[in-house]
Amino acid sequence: MPTKCLLGLERPCRNGRRCKSQGSEKRGRLQFFYHSPSSEDPVRDVKGEQTGKLKFEPHIERNAENYCVRCYQDNIRAFLRSAEKYLFLCTTCKSKVLAERKDKLFGKRFIVGYIEKGKCIRWAEDRVATQGPAKLYSFKDAFPLAQLRHLRHVKNFRYMKRDLTQKQTEKILHHFKGRTDIRQACLKELSRLKRSLARSEYRCR
């Protein structure tokens, strides 16, 4: 028997786990992730080089966030409950190669892409995920977070104001217009990074 989606979004889910939750307004929200120091591409820290813990989110393989594990779950719930349409993925560039080159991109914070609101996926009472069309851009083409004035001097993501106005959202989308989506290249890079791990270590749970 169908049950209501955990967040009360639109209609009952067929299997009690999935339901549509389309964003109706051109607004967005920020979601932070740890960048892989072993890559020049904007992919998550698969090998856990920054914190000692393997990172599973954002799970671009499924165009999703919080698909495998809980990660800023309150932020995802707020996104799914709202009329916001875009979940902007932001990170600090930690590429060891760029650091060695003394590239100006290293150490800077960027919005490197986004996931459009599509499905709300309920995995458990305490975890829901969002899934939808996704795009990723190189650090060279990424949107510098410092261009959002209210975030210029915020050092810790936990203290950032994560919901964005329509004007801010349009500014970010305009920046990406005409730039190359490298999601497919990022998927290949994720596969490369995961090959260095034992299969039992890297398990989406």
PDB file of C-alpha atoms in Angstrom:
ATOM      1  CA  MET A   1       0.000   0.000   0.000  1.00  0.00           C
ATOM      2  CA  PRO A   2       1.466   3.392  -1.006  1.00  0.00           C
ATOM      3  CA  THR A   3       2.644   5.724   1.726  1.00  0.00           C
ATOM      4  CA  LYS A   4       3.211   9.452   1.673  1.00  0.00           C
ATOM      5  CA  CYS A   5       6.677  10.655   0.824  1.00  0.00           C
ATOM      6  CA  LEU A   6       8.735  11.436   3.893  1.00  0.00           C
ATOM      7  CA  LEU A   7       8.629  15.151   3.133  1.00  0.00           C
ATOM      8  CA  GLY A   8       4.976  15.314   2.126  1.00  0.00           C
ATOM      9  CA  LEU A   9       5.890  16.235  -1.434  1.00  0.00           C
ATOM     10  CA  GLU A  10       3.080  16.297  -3.961  1.00  0.00           C
ATOM     11  CA  ARG A  11       1.729  12.755  -4.288  1.00  0.00           C
ATOM     12  CA  PRO A  12       2.098   9.379  -2.523  1.00  0.00           C
ATOM     13  CA  CYS A  13       5.097   7.391  -3.716  1.00  0.00           C
ATOM     14  CA  ARG A  14       4.283   4.143  -5.508  1.00  0.00           C
ATOM     15  CA  ASN A  15       6.626   2.103  -3.363  1.00  0.00           C
ATOM     16  CA  GLY A  16       6.873   4.439  -0.403  1.00  0.00           C
ATOM     17  CA  ARG A  17      10.354   5.496  -1.463  1.00  0.00           C
ATOM     18  CA  ARG A  18      10.220   7.729  -4.510  1.00  0.00           C
ATOM     19  CA  CYS A  19       8.209  10.734  -5.568  1.00  0.00           C
ATOM     20  CA  LYS A  20       8.457  13.751  -7.848  1.00  0.00           C
ATOM     21  CA  SER A  21       9.409  17.091  -6.322  1.00  0.00           C
ATOM     22  CA  GLN A  22       9.863  19.556  -9.173  1.00  0.00           C
ATOM     23  CA  GLY A  23      11.302  22.998  -8.380  1.00  0.00           C
ATOM     24  CA  SER A  24       8.890  25.682  -9.496  1.00  0.00           C
ATOM     25  CA  GLU A  25      11.076  28.743  -8.894  1.00  0.00           C
ATOM     26  CA  LYS A  26      14.366  29.814 -10.431  1.00  0.00           C
ATOM     27  CA  ARG A  27      16.208  29.781  -7.121  1.00  0.00           C
ATOM     28  CA  GLY A  28      18.987  27.580  -5.803  1.00  0.00           C
ATOM     29  CA  ARG A  29      20.831  26.289  -2.758  1.00  0.00           C
ATOM     30  CA  LEU A  30      24.495  25.545  -2.046  1.00  0.00           C
ATOM     31  CA  GLN A  31      25.797  22.071  -1.157  1.00  0.00           C
ATOM     32  CA  PHE A  32      29.458  21.651  -0.170  1.00  0.00           C
ATOM     33  CA  PHE A  33      31.657  18.638  -0.920  1.00  0.00           C
ATOM     34  CA  TYR A  34      35.335  17.732  -0.438  1.00  0.00           C
ATOM     35  CA  HIS A  35      37.394  17.838  -3.639  1.00  0.00           C
ATOM     36  CA  SER A  36      39.827  15.040  -4.511  1.00  0.00           C
ATOM     37  CA  PRO A  37      43.457  16.243  -4.221  1.00  0.00           C
ATOM     38  CA  SER A  38      44.349  13.532  -6.750  1.00  0.00           C
ATOM     39  CA  SER A  39      42.333  15.154  -9.525  1.00  0.00           C
ATOM     40  CA  GLU A  40      42.275  18.353 -11.540  1.00  0.00           C
ATOM     41  CA  ASP A  41      38.586  17.703 -12.262  1.00  0.00           C
ATOM     42  CA  PRO A  42      35.874  18.841  -9.810  1.00  0.00           C
ATOM     43  CA  VAL A  43      35.148  15.405  -8.337  1.00  0.00           C
ATOM     44  CA  ARG A  44      34.627  14.312  -4.732  1.00  0.00           C
ATOM     45  CA  ASP A  45      37.422  13.029  -2.489  1.00  0.00           C
ATOM     46  CA  VAL A  46      36.928   9.363  -3.391  1.00  0.00           C
ATOM     47  CA  LYS A  47      40.068   8.217  -1.554  1.00  0.00           C
ATOM     48  CA  GLY A  48      39.443  10.269   1.577  1.00  0.00           C
ATOM     49  CA  GLU A  49      42.703  12.173   1.318  1.00  0.00           C
ATOM     50  CA  GLN A  50      41.430  15.273   3.103  1.00  0.00           C
ATOM     51  CA  THR A  51      39.576  13.804   6.068  1.00  0.00           C
ATOM     52  CA  GLY A  52      40.637  10.156   6.161  1.00  0.00           C
ATOM     53  CA  LYS A  53      37.136   9.075   5.181  1.00  0.00           C
ATOM     54  CA  LEU A  54      36.067   7.967   1.690  1.00  0.00           C
ATOM     55  CA  LYS A  55      33.565  10.386   0.149  1.00  0.00           C
ATOM     56  CA  PHE A  56      30.465   9.148  -1.660  1.00  0.00           C
ATOM     57  CA  GLU A  57      28.671  12.435  -2.295  1.00  0.00           C
ATOM     58  CA  PRO A  58      27.730  14.058  -4.544  1.00  0.00           C
ATOM     59  CA  HIS A  59      27.021  10.752  -6.268  1.00  0.00           C
ATOM     60  CA  ILE A  60      27.304  12.014  -9.835  1.00  0.00           C
ATOM     61  CA  GLU A  61      27.171   8.437 -11.136  1.00  0.00           C
ATOM     62  CA  ARG A  62      23.443   8.643 -10.329  1.00  0.00           C
ATOM     63  CA  ASN A  63      23.025  12.413 -10.757  1.00  0.00           C
ATOM     64  CA  ALA A  64      22.197  12.559  -7.065  1.00  0.00           C
ATOM     65  CA  GLU A  65      23.107  13.961  -3.659  1.00  0.00           C
ATOM     66  CA  ASN A  66      22.783  11.978  -0.398  1.00  0.00           C
ATOM     67  CA  TYR A  67      22.261   8.875  -2.551  1.00  0.00           C
ATOM     68  CA  CYS A  68      24.744   6.675  -0.649  1.00  0.00           C
ATOM     69  CA  VAL A  69      25.217   8.349   2.725  1.00  0.00           C
ATOM     70  CA  ARG A  70      23.935  11.221   4.829  1.00  0.00           C
ATOM     71  CA  CYS A  71      25.744  14.478   4.017  1.00  0.00           C
ATOM     72  CA  TYR A  72      24.328  17.794   5.273  1.00  0.00           C
ATOM     73  CA  GLN A  73      20.947  16.036   5.380  1.00  0.00           C
ATOM     74  CA  ASP A  74      19.179  19.088   6.822  1.00  0.00           C
ATOM     75  CA  ASN A  75      20.260  21.063   3.777  1.00  0.00           C
ATOM     76  CA  ILE A  76      18.866  18.432   1.400  1.00  0.00           C
ATOM     77  CA  ARG A  77      15.563  18.295   3.270  1.00  0.00           C
ATOM     78  CA  ALA A  78      15.292  22.092   3.122  1.00  0.00           C
ATOM     79  CA  PHE A  79      15.980  21.953  -0.633  1.00  0.00           C
ATOM     80  CA  LEU A  80      13.330  19.290  -1.240  1.00  0.00           C
ATOM     81  CA  ARG A  81      10.725  21.066   0.859  1.00  0.00           C
ATOM     82  CA  SER A  82      11.272  24.356  -0.961  1.00  0.00           C
ATOM     83  CA  ALA A  83      10.364  25.554  -4.452  1.00  0.00           C
ATOM     84  CA  GLU A  84      14.086  25.869  -5.248  1.00  0.00           C
ATOM     85  CA  LYS A  85      15.138  24.285  -8.528  1.00  0.00           C
ATOM     86  CA  TYR A  86      18.951  24.042  -8.417  1.00  0.00           C
ATOM     87  CA  LEU A  87      21.313  22.385  -5.929  1.00  0.00           C
ATOM     88  CA  PHE A  88      24.636  24.098  -6.618  1.00  0.00           C
ATOM     89  CA  LEU A  89      27.703  21.971  -5.856  1.00  0.00           C
ATOM     90  CA  CYS A  90      30.528  23.952  -4.301  1.00  0.00           C
ATOM     91  CA  THR A  91      34.025  22.962  -3.213  1.00  0.00           C
ATOM     92  CA  THR A  92      37.535  24.214  -2.553  1.00  0.00           C
ATOM     93  CA  CYS A  93      40.054  23.283  -5.253  1.00  0.00           C
ATOM     94  CA  LYS A  94      42.648  21.008  -3.606  1.00  0.00           C
ATOM     95  CA  SER A  95      44.358  19.543  -6.692  1.00  0.00           C
ATOM     96  CA  LYS A  96      47.959  18.588  -5.866  1.00  0.00           C
ATOM     97  CA  VAL A  97      48.925  19.098  -9.517  1.00  0.00           C
ATOM     98  CA  LEU A  98      47.583  22.653  -9.523  1.00  0.00           C
ATOM     99  CA  ALA A  99      49.281  23.310  -6.192  1.00  0.00           C
ATOM    100  CA  GLU A 100      52.651  22.239  -7.633  1.00  0.00           C
ATOM    101  CA  ARG A 101      52.084  24.532 -10.606  1.00  0.00           C
ATOM    102  CA  LYS A 102      51.195  27.340  -8.177  1.00  0.00           C
ATOM    103  CA  ASP A 103      48.015  27.760 -10.186  1.00  0.00           C
ATOM    104  CA  LYS A 104      45.802  30.591  -8.957  1.00  0.00           C
ATOM    105  CA  LEU A 105      42.817  28.218  -8.902  1.00  0.00           C
ATOM    106  CA  PHE A 106      44.287  26.185  -6.038  1.00  0.00           C
ATOM    107  CA  GLY A 107      42.751  26.903  -2.637  1.00  0.00           C
ATOM    108  CA  LYS A 108      39.886  28.941  -4.085  1.00  0.00           C
ATOM    109  CA  ARG A 109      36.227  28.060  -3.602  1.00  0.00           C
ATOM    110  CA  PHE A 110      33.974  27.486  -6.595  1.00  0.00           C
ATOM    111  CA  ILE A 111      30.509  26.428  -7.647  1.00  0.00           C
ATOM    112  CA  VAL A 112      31.409  23.653 -10.096  1.00  0.00           C
ATOM    113  CA  GLY A 113      27.958  22.619 -11.279  1.00  0.00           C
ATOM    114  CA  TYR A 114      24.475  21.732 -10.163  1.00  0.00           C
ATOM    115  CA  ILE A 115      21.776  19.095  -9.873  1.00  0.00           C
ATOM    116  CA  GLU A 116      18.290  20.114 -10.948  1.00  0.00           C
ATOM    117  CA  LYS A 117      15.489  19.029  -8.668  1.00  0.00           C
ATOM    118  CA  GLY A 118      13.819  15.921 -10.079  1.00  0.00           C
ATOM    119  CA  LYS A 119      13.119  13.032  -7.705  1.00  0.00           C
ATOM    120  CA  CYS A 120      12.939  12.831  -3.954  1.00  0.00           C
ATOM    121  CA  ILE A 121      14.295   9.434  -2.942  1.00  0.00           C
ATOM    122  CA  ARG A 122      13.500   8.093   0.503  1.00  0.00           C
ATOM    123  CA  TRP A 123      16.059   5.554   1.663  1.00  0.00           C
ATOM    124  CA  ALA A 124      15.183   5.561   5.351  1.00  0.00           C
ATOM    125  CA  GLU A 125      13.273   7.546   7.948  1.00  0.00           C
ATOM    126  CA  ASP A 126      16.369   9.634   8.556  1.00  0.00           C
ATOM    127  CA  ARG A 127      17.709   9.972   4.998  1.00  0.00           C
ATOM    128  CA  VAL A 128      16.336  11.301   1.732  1.00  0.00           C
ATOM    129  CA  ALA A 129      18.195  12.071  -1.487  1.00  0.00           C
ATOM    130  CA  THR A 130      17.607  14.370  -4.417  1.00  0.00           C
ATOM    131  CA  GLN A 131      18.150  13.219  -7.993  1.00  0.00           C
ATOM    132  CA  GLY A 132      17.870  15.004 -11.329  1.00  0.00           C
ATOM    133  CA  PRO A 133      19.734  16.266 -14.412  1.00  0.00           C
ATOM    134  CA  ALA A 134      23.291  17.262 -13.482  1.00  0.00           C
ATOM    135  CA  LYS A 135      26.042  19.377 -15.022  1.00  0.00           C
ATOM    136  CA  LEU A 136      29.669  19.839 -14.025  1.00  0.00           C
ATOM    137  CA  TYR A 137      32.277  22.355 -15.156  1.00  0.00           C
ATOM    138  CA  SER A 138      36.054  22.541 -14.939  1.00  0.00           C
ATOM    139  CA  PHE A 139      37.629  24.748 -12.285  1.00  0.00           C
ATOM    140  CA  LYS A 140      38.626  27.108 -15.081  1.00  0.00           C
ATOM    141  CA  ASP A 141      34.955  27.493 -16.075  1.00  0.00           C
ATOM    142  CA  ALA A 142      33.552  27.281 -12.533  1.00  0.00           C
ATOM    143  CA  PHE A 143      31.820  30.151 -10.733  1.00  0.00           C
ATOM    144  CA  PRO A 144      34.030  31.747  -8.034  1.00  0.00           C
ATOM    145  CA  LEU A 145      32.124  31.683  -4.757  1.00  0.00           C
ATOM    146  CA  ALA A 146      33.678  35.039  -3.857  1.00  0.00           C
ATOM    147  CA  GLN A 147      31.445  36.638  -6.476  1.00  0.00           C
ATOM    148  CA  LEU A 148      28.571  36.159  -4.031  1.00  0.00           C
ATOM    149  CA  ARG A 149      29.253  39.076  -1.704  1.00  0.00           C
ATOM    150  CA  HIS A 150      27.693  37.606   1.420  1.00  0.00           C
ATOM    151  CA  LEU A 151      30.048  34.607   1.198  1.00  0.00           C
ATOM    152  CA  ARG A 152      33.379  36.345   0.532  1.00  0.00           C
ATOM    153  CA  HIS A 153      34.605  36.206   4.104  1.00  0.00           C
ATOM    154  CA  VAL A 154      32.872  33.039   5.334  1.00  0.00           C
ATOM    155  CA  LYS A 155      35.516  30.366   5.910  1.00  0.00           C
ATOM    156  CA  ASN A 156      33.402  27.445   7.125  1.00  0.00           C
ATOM    157  CA  PHE A 157      30.571  26.070   4.977  1.00  0.00           C
ATOM    158  CA  ARG A 158      28.565  25.248   8.084  1.00  0.00           C
ATOM    159  CA  TYR A 159      28.101  28.954   8.680  1.00  0.00           C
ATOM    160  CA  MET A 160      27.201  29.887   5.122  1.00  0.00           C
ATOM    161  CA  LYS A 161      23.778  31.146   4.151  1.00  0.00           C
ATOM    162  CA  ARG A 162      23.002  28.324   1.737  1.00  0.00           C
ATOM    163  CA  ASP A 163      19.752  29.391   0.087  1.00  0.00           C
ATOM    164  CA  LEU A 164      20.194  31.800  -2.830  1.00  0.00           C
ATOM    165  CA  THR A 165      17.972  34.530  -4.214  1.00  0.00           C
ATOM    166  CA  GLN A 166      16.609  34.426  -7.742  1.00  0.00           C
ATOM    167  CA  LYS A 167      19.049  37.172  -8.751  1.00  0.00           C
ATOM    168  CA  GLN A 168      22.037  35.203  -7.402  1.00  0.00           C
ATOM    169  CA  THR A 169      20.807  32.025  -9.068  1.00  0.00           C
ATOM    170  CA  GLU A 170      20.427  33.758 -12.430  1.00  0.00           C
ATOM    171  CA  LYS A 171      23.943  35.201 -12.092  1.00  0.00           C
ATOM    172  CA  ILE A 172      25.404  31.721 -11.604  1.00  0.00           C
ATOM    173  CA  LEU A 173      23.402  30.170 -14.457  1.00  0.00           C
ATOM    174  CA  HIS A 174      24.416  33.037 -16.762  1.00  0.00           C
ATOM    175  CA  HIS A 175      28.061  32.369 -15.910  1.00  0.00           C
ATOM    176  CA  PHE A 176      27.705  28.721 -16.996  1.00  0.00           C
ATOM    177  CA  LYS A 177      25.866  29.566 -20.217  1.00  0.00           C
ATOM    178  CA  GLY A 178      27.945  28.497 -23.218  1.00  0.00           C
ATOM    179  CA  ARG A 179      30.555  26.696 -21.087  1.00  0.00           C
ATOM    180  CA  THR A 180      31.356  23.004 -21.546  1.00  0.00           C
ATOM    181  CA  ASP A 181      29.645  20.413 -19.360  1.00  0.00           C
ATOM    182  CA  ILE A 182      32.358  17.885 -18.374  1.00  0.00           C
ATOM    183  CA  ARG A 183      30.181  15.420 -16.452  1.00  0.00           C
ATOM    184  CA  GLN A 184      31.189  12.508 -18.701  1.00  0.00           C
ATOM    185  CA  ALA A 185      34.871  13.265 -18.160  1.00  0.00           C
ATOM    186  CA  CYS A 186      34.234  13.435 -14.419  1.00  0.00           C
ATOM    187  CA  LEU A 187      32.592  10.000 -14.483  1.00  0.00           C
ATOM    188  CA  LYS A 188      35.727   8.565 -16.111  1.00  0.00           C
ATOM    189  CA  GLU A 189      37.853  10.309 -13.493  1.00  0.00           C
ATOM    190  CA  LEU A 190      35.758   8.862 -10.669  1.00  0.00           C
ATOM    191  CA  SER A 191      36.215   5.380 -12.158  1.00  0.00           C
ATOM    192  CA  ARG A 192      39.973   5.926 -12.289  1.00  0.00           C
ATOM    193  CA  LEU A 193      40.119   7.018  -8.647  1.00  0.00           C
ATOM    194  CA  LYS A 194      37.943   4.132  -7.470  1.00  0.00           C
ATOM    195  CA  ARG A 195      40.203   1.567  -9.174  1.00  0.00           C
ATOM    196  CA  SER A 196      42.868   2.360  -6.581  1.00  0.00           C
ATOM    197  CA  LEU A 197      40.564   1.133  -3.809  1.00  0.00           C
ATOM    198  CA  ALA A 198      39.535  -2.381  -2.807  1.00  0.00           C
ATOM    199  CA  ARG A 199      35.981  -3.151  -3.913  1.00  0.00           C
ATOM    200  CA  SER A 200      34.995  -3.857  -0.314  1.00  0.00           C
ATOM    201  CA  GLU A 201      36.242  -0.395   0.711  1.00  0.00           C
ATOM    202  CA  TYR A 202      34.193   1.503  -1.826  1.00  0.00           C
ATOM    203  CA  ARG A 203      30.611   0.462  -1.415  1.00  0.00           C
ATOM    204  CA  CYS A 204      27.614   2.732  -1.900  1.00  0.00           C
ATOM    205  CA  ARG A 205      25.474   2.118   1.168  1.00  0.00           C
TER     206      ARG A 205
END
